[in-house]
Structure formats: structure tokens, C-alpha cells
Short mmCIF file of C-alpha atoms in Angstrom, two decimals:
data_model
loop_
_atom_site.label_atom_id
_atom_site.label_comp_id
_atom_site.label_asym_id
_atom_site.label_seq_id
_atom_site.Cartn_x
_atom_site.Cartn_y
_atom_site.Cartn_z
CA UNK A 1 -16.84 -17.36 -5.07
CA UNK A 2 -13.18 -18.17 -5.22
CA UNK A 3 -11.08 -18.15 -2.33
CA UNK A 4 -8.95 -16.37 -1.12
CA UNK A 5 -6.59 -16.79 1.95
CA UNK A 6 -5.89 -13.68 4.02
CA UNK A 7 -1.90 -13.66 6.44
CA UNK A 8 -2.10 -11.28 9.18
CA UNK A 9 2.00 -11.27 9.81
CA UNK A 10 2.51 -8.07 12.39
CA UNK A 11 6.04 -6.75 12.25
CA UNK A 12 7.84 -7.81 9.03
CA UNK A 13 11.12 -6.86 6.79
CA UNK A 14 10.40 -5.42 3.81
CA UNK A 15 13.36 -7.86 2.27
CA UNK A 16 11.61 -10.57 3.91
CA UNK A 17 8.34 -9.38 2.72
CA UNK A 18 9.38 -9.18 -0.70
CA UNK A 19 11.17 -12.64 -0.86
CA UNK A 20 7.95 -14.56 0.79
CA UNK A 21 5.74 -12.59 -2.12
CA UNK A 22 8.01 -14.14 -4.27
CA UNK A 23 7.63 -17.20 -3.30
CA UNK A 24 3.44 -17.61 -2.66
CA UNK A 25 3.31 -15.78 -5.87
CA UNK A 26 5.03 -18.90 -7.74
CA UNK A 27 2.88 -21.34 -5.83
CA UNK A 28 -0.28 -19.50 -6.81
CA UNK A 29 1.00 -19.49 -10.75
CA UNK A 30 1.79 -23.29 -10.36
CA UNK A 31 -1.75 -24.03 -8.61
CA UNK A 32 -0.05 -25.02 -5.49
CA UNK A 33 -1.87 -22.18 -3.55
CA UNK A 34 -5.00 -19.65 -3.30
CA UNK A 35 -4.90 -16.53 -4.17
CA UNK A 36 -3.76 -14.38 -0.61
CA UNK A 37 -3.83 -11.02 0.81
CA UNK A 38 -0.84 -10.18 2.73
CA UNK A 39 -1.47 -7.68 5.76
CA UNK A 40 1.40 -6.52 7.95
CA UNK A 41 3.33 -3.36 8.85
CA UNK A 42 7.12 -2.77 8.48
CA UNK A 43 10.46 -1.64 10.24
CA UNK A 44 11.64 2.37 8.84
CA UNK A 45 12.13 1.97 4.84
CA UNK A 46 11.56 4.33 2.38
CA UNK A 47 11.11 2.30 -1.07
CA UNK A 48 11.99 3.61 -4.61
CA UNK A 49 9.64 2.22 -7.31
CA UNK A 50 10.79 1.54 -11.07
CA UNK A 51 11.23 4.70 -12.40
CA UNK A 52 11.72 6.62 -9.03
CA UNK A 53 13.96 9.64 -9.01
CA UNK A 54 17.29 9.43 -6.29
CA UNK A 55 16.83 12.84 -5.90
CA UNK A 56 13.60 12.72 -4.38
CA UNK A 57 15.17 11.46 -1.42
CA UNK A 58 15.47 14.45 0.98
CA UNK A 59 17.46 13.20 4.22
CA UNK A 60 21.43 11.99 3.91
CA UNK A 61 22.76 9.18 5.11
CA UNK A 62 23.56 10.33 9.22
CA UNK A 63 19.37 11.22 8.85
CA UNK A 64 18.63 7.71 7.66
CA UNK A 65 21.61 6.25 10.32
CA UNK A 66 19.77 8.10 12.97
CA UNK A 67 16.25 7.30 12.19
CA UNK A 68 16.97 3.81 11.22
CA UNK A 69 15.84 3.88 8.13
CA UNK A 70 16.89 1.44 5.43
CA UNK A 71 16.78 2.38 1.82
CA UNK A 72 15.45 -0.01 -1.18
CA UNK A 73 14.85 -0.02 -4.98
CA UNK A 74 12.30 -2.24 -5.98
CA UNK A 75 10.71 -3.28 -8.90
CA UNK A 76 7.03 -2.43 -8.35
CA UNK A 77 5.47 1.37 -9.97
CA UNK A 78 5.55 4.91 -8.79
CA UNK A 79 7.97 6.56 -7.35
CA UNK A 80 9.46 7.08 -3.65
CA UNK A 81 7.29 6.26 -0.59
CA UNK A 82 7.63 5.44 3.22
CA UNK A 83 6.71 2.57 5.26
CA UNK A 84 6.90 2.07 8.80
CA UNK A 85 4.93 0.95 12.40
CA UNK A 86 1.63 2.13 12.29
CA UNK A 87 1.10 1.47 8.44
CA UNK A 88 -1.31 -0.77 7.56
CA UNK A 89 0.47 -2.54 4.14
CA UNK A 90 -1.64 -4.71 1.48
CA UNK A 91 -0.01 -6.98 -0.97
CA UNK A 92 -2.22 -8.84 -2.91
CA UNK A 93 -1.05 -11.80 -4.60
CA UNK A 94 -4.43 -12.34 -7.39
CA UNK A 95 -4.29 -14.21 -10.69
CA UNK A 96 -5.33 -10.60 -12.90
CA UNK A 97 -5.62 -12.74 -16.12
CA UNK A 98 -3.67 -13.29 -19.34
CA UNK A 99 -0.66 -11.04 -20.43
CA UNK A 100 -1.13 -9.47 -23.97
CA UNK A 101 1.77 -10.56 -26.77
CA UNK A 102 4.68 -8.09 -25.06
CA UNK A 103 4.46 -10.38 -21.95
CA UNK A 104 2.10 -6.95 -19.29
CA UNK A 105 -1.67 -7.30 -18.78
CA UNK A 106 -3.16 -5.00 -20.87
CA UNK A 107 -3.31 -1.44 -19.65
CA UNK A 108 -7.12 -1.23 -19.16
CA UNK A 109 -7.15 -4.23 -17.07
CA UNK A 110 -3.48 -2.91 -14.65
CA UNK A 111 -5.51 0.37 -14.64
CA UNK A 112 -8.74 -1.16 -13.61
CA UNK A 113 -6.86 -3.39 -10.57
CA UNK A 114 -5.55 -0.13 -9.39
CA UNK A 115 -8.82 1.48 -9.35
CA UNK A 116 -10.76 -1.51 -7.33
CA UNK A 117 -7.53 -1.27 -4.48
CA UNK A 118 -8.32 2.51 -4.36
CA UNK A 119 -12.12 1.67 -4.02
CA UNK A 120 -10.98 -0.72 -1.55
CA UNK A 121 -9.60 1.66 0.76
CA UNK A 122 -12.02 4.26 0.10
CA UNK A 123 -14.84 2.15 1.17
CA UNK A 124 -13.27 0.70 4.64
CA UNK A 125 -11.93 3.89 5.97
CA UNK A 126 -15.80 5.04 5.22
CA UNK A 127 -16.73 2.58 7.89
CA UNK A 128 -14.82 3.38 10.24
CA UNK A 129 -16.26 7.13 9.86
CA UNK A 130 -13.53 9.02 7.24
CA UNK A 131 -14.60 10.06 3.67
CA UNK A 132 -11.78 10.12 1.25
CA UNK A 133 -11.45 9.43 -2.84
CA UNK A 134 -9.71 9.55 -6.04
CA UNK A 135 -8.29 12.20 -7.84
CA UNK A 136 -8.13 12.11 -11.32
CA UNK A 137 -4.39 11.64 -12.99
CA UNK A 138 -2.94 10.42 -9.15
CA UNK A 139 -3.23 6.95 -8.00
CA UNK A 140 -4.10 6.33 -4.39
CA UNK A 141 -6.50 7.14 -1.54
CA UNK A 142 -7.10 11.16 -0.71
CA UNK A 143 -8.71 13.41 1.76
CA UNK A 144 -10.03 17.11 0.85
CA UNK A 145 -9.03 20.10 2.56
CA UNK A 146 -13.03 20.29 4.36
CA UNK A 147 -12.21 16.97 6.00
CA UNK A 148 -8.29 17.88 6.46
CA UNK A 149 -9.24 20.98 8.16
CA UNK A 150 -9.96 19.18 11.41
CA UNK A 151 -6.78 18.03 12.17
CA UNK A 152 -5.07 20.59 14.50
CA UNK A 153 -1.47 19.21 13.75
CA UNK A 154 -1.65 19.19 9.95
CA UNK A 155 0.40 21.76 8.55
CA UNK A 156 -1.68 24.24 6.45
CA UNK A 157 -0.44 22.88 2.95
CA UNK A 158 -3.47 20.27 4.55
CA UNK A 159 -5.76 22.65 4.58
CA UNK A 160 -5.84 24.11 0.90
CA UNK A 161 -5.23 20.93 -1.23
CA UNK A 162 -6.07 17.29 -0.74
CA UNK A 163 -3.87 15.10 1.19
CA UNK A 164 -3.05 11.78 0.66
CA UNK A 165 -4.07 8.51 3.06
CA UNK A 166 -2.99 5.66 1.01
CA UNK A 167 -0.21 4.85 -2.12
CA UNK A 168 -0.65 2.08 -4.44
CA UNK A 169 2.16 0.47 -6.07
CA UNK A 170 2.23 -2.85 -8.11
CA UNK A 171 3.70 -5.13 -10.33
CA UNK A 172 1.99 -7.93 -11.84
CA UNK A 173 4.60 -10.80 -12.49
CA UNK A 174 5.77 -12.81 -16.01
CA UNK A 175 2.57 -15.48 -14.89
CA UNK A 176 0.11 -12.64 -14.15
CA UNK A 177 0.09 -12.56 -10.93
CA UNK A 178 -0.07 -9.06 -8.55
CA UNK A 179 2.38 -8.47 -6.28
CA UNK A 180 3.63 -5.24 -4.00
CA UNK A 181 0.20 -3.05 -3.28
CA UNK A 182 -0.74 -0.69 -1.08
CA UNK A 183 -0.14 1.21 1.98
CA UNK A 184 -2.52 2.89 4.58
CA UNK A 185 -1.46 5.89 7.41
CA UNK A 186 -3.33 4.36 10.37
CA UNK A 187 -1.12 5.18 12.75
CA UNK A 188 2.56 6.14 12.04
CA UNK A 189 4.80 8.69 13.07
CA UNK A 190 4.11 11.15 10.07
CA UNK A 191 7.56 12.93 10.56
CA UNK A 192 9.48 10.15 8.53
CA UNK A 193 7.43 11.89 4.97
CA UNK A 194 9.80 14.63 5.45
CA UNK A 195 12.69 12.51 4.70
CA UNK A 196 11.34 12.09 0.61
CA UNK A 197 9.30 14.14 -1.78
CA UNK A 198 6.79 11.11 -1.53
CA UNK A 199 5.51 9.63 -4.88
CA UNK A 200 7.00 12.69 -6.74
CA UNK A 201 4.66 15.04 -5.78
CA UNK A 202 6.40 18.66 -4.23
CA UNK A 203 3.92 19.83 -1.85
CA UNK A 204 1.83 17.54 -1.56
CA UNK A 205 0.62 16.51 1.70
CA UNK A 206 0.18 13.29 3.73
CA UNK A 207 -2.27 12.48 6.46
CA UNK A 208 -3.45 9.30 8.47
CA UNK A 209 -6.15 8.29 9.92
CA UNK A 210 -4.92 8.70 13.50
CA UNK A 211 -4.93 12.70 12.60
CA UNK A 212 -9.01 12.84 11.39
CA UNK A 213 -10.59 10.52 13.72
CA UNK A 214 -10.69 10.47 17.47
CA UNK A 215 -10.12 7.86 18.55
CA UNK A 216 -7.71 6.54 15.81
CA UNK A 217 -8.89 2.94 14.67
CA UNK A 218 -5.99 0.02 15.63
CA UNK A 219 -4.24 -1.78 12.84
CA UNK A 220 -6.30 -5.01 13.25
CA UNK A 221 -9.64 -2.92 13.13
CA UNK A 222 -8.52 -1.11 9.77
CA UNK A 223 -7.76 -4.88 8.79
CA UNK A 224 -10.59 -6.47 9.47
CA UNK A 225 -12.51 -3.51 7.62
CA UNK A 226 -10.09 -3.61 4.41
CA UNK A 227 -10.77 -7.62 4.11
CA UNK A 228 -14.49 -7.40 3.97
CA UNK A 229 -14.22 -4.37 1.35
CA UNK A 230 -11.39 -6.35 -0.56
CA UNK A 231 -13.72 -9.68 -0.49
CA UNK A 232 -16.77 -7.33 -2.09
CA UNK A 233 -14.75 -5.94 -4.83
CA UNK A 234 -12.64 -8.90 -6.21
CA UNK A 235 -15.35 -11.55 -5.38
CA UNK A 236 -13.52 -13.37 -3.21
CA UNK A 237 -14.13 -15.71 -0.52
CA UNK A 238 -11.88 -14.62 1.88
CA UNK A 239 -10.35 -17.03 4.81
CA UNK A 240 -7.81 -16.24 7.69
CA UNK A 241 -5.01 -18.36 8.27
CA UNK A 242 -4.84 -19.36 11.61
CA UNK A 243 -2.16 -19.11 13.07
CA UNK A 244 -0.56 -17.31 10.26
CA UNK A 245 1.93 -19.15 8.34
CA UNK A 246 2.35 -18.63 4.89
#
């Protein structure tokens, strides 16, 4: 199997965040480095992807001042999403293969990446006792209304429609490697989604895992479960860095 080295960081910047991913990402081009999985949570931000629309962003400026929340484009896909304590967040930094003649790994192969994170998720959160899944058209992880319905603080939009537990968002660099990820509601204060119309989706719903299952699972439980299901779909051989230092 090849390896794969797995950074349990805690509390980091998402500027920080991005600038390190930068960084391993080269090494891991050049050979310098393995391949890594980067797991962490983040300080208030709501991120804009590529082609994300500035109006999806709901709360003004003394909102964001008084929430401390910091604001960021960046250059990964979808749209607008939130990230904050009590967020699990995945970024993968995996050689996906050779880029076609326009310089972007062919669309069967980005598509198929996205699909094994999703399958990813799907599969830890099942052992820790949740059933989620795709939906067809969306990216990322979801929970039907059945399973929804026993959350007593969900608001009834919860209820009627699935909700979502996890975005994906990536970019795969000039060298082919991944970078940005994914994003899991363990924990978080779910208030903060009413700041955006997350991933351009009007009514849609978000839940965490702290709302469907009593008790809620910590951070470095959800973890450990995401790097033995990550390790089982990419074939990896996956080793913790101890202590973590990128």
C-alpha cells in the first residue's frame, strides 16, 4: 500500500491552513513528501468557492463584526460554506494522476475523487451509529427526513427534505495534486448557517452529528473513524505524525 501521513493540527486559520496546503502540496509534487491528510477545525469563516455568488451571503458586516467571522474567496469548487469549532475539516493532499492536454484531470476521474470523499464520510459516521448518503446532482454527505426527524431542535424544513452533514470542495493543483476537501458538522454551533444560503441551495437544511446522536461523538473520535474509512477507500497506508508537525 502507499503511504500516507495523517496531521491532526486542532485549532487552525483558514489563511494559515491554506498557505501550509500550499506548501506540502509542492513537496508531495517534487517527491519531497507522502501523500497527507490534513485534519483540524477552524476559527468563524465563511468561504466562497470559484464561482460562488456574493449575494449568497446573508449577514452584513456589524453581523460578521459581532460574530467574528472573517470572510474569504478561495479558489477551490462550489459555492459559499461555513467553517468553525466543532467542524471536523479534511484536506487531502493525494497525487489523483495525470492532467489531460487543457492542464484539469479529466472529469470522470475529479468526479470519481469526489465520490470516494463522500463514501468516506458516509461510511465513518455509519460507525459511529448515523446513516446518511448521496443524492444524485448534489455533492456531499446527507441525512433523510426519517433519520432527521429525531432531532427535537431541527427546524421542520429537517423534517420534509434531506439535510446536509458534510460539503466537499476541491481543487486539484497544475501537478495533480488535491487540495481544499471536506467538512463534517460534529459539533458546531449550527446558528452561524444562517449567516449564507450555504452551497447555493435556498432551503436547504444543515444538520450535525451532535443533533442525531446522543451522545455526540468528539472531534478526535470522528477522526480516528474518517482515517480508517479514508485508508480503505484510497488504499493507503495511513501513519500519524507524532507530534504533529507538518
Amino acid at each position: 500500500m502507499n503511504g500516507c501521513e495523517v496531521h491532526l493540527l486542532g485549532t487552525v486559520p483558514f489563511r494559515e491552513a491554506y498557505s501550509l496546503q500550499a506548501r506540502m502540496a509542492e513537496e508531495i509534487a517534487a517527491g519531497v513528501r507522502p501523500q497527507s491528510l490534513l485534519l483540524l477545525e477552524h476559527p468563524h469563516i465563511f468561504t466562497f468557492g470559484r464561482r460562488a455568488k456574493p449575494e449568497n451571503l446573508v449577514w452584513g458586516q456589524p453581523e460578521l463584526v459581532s460574530r467574528g467571522l472573517e470572510v474569504h474567496w478561495t479558489d477551490r469548487g462550489g459555492d459559499v460554506t461555513y467553517h468553525g469549532p466543532g467542524q471536523l475539516v479534511g484536506y487531502p493532499l493525494l497525487r489523483l494522476g495525470r492532467l489531460d492536454p487543457t492542464g484539469r484531470l479529466p472529469q470522470a476521474d475529479y468526479i470519481g475523487y469526489v465520490r470516494r470523499l463522500e463514501q468516506v464520510l458516509i461510511r465513518a459516521v455509519a460507525t459511529l451509529g448515523l446513516a446518511s448518503g448521496q443524492r444524485r446532482g448534489l455533492t456531499g454527505v446527507w441525512v433523510e427526513p426519517e433519520v432527521a426527524s429525531r432531532c427535537p431542535s431541527c427546524p421542520p424544513a429537517a423534517k420534509q427534505a434531506p439535510s446536509k452533514l458534510a460539503s466537499i470542495g476541491i481543487r486539484v493543483d497544475a501537478q495533480g495534486i488535491s487540495r481544499h476537501g471536506f467538512a463534517l458538522n460534529v459539533e458546531p454551533d449550527m446558528t452561524y448557517w444562517q449567516g449564507i444560503i450555504a452551497c447555493d441551495l435556498p432551503g436547504a437544511s444543515m444538520i450535525s452529528l451532535a443533533e442525531l446522536l446522543d451522545p455526540a461523538p468528539s472531534i478526535p473520535e470522528v477522526a480516528q473513524a474518517v482515517v480508517l474509512e479514508f485508508s480503505r477507500a484510497f488504499g493507503l497506508e495511513m501513519r500519524q505524525v507524532e507530534p504533529a508537525n507538518p
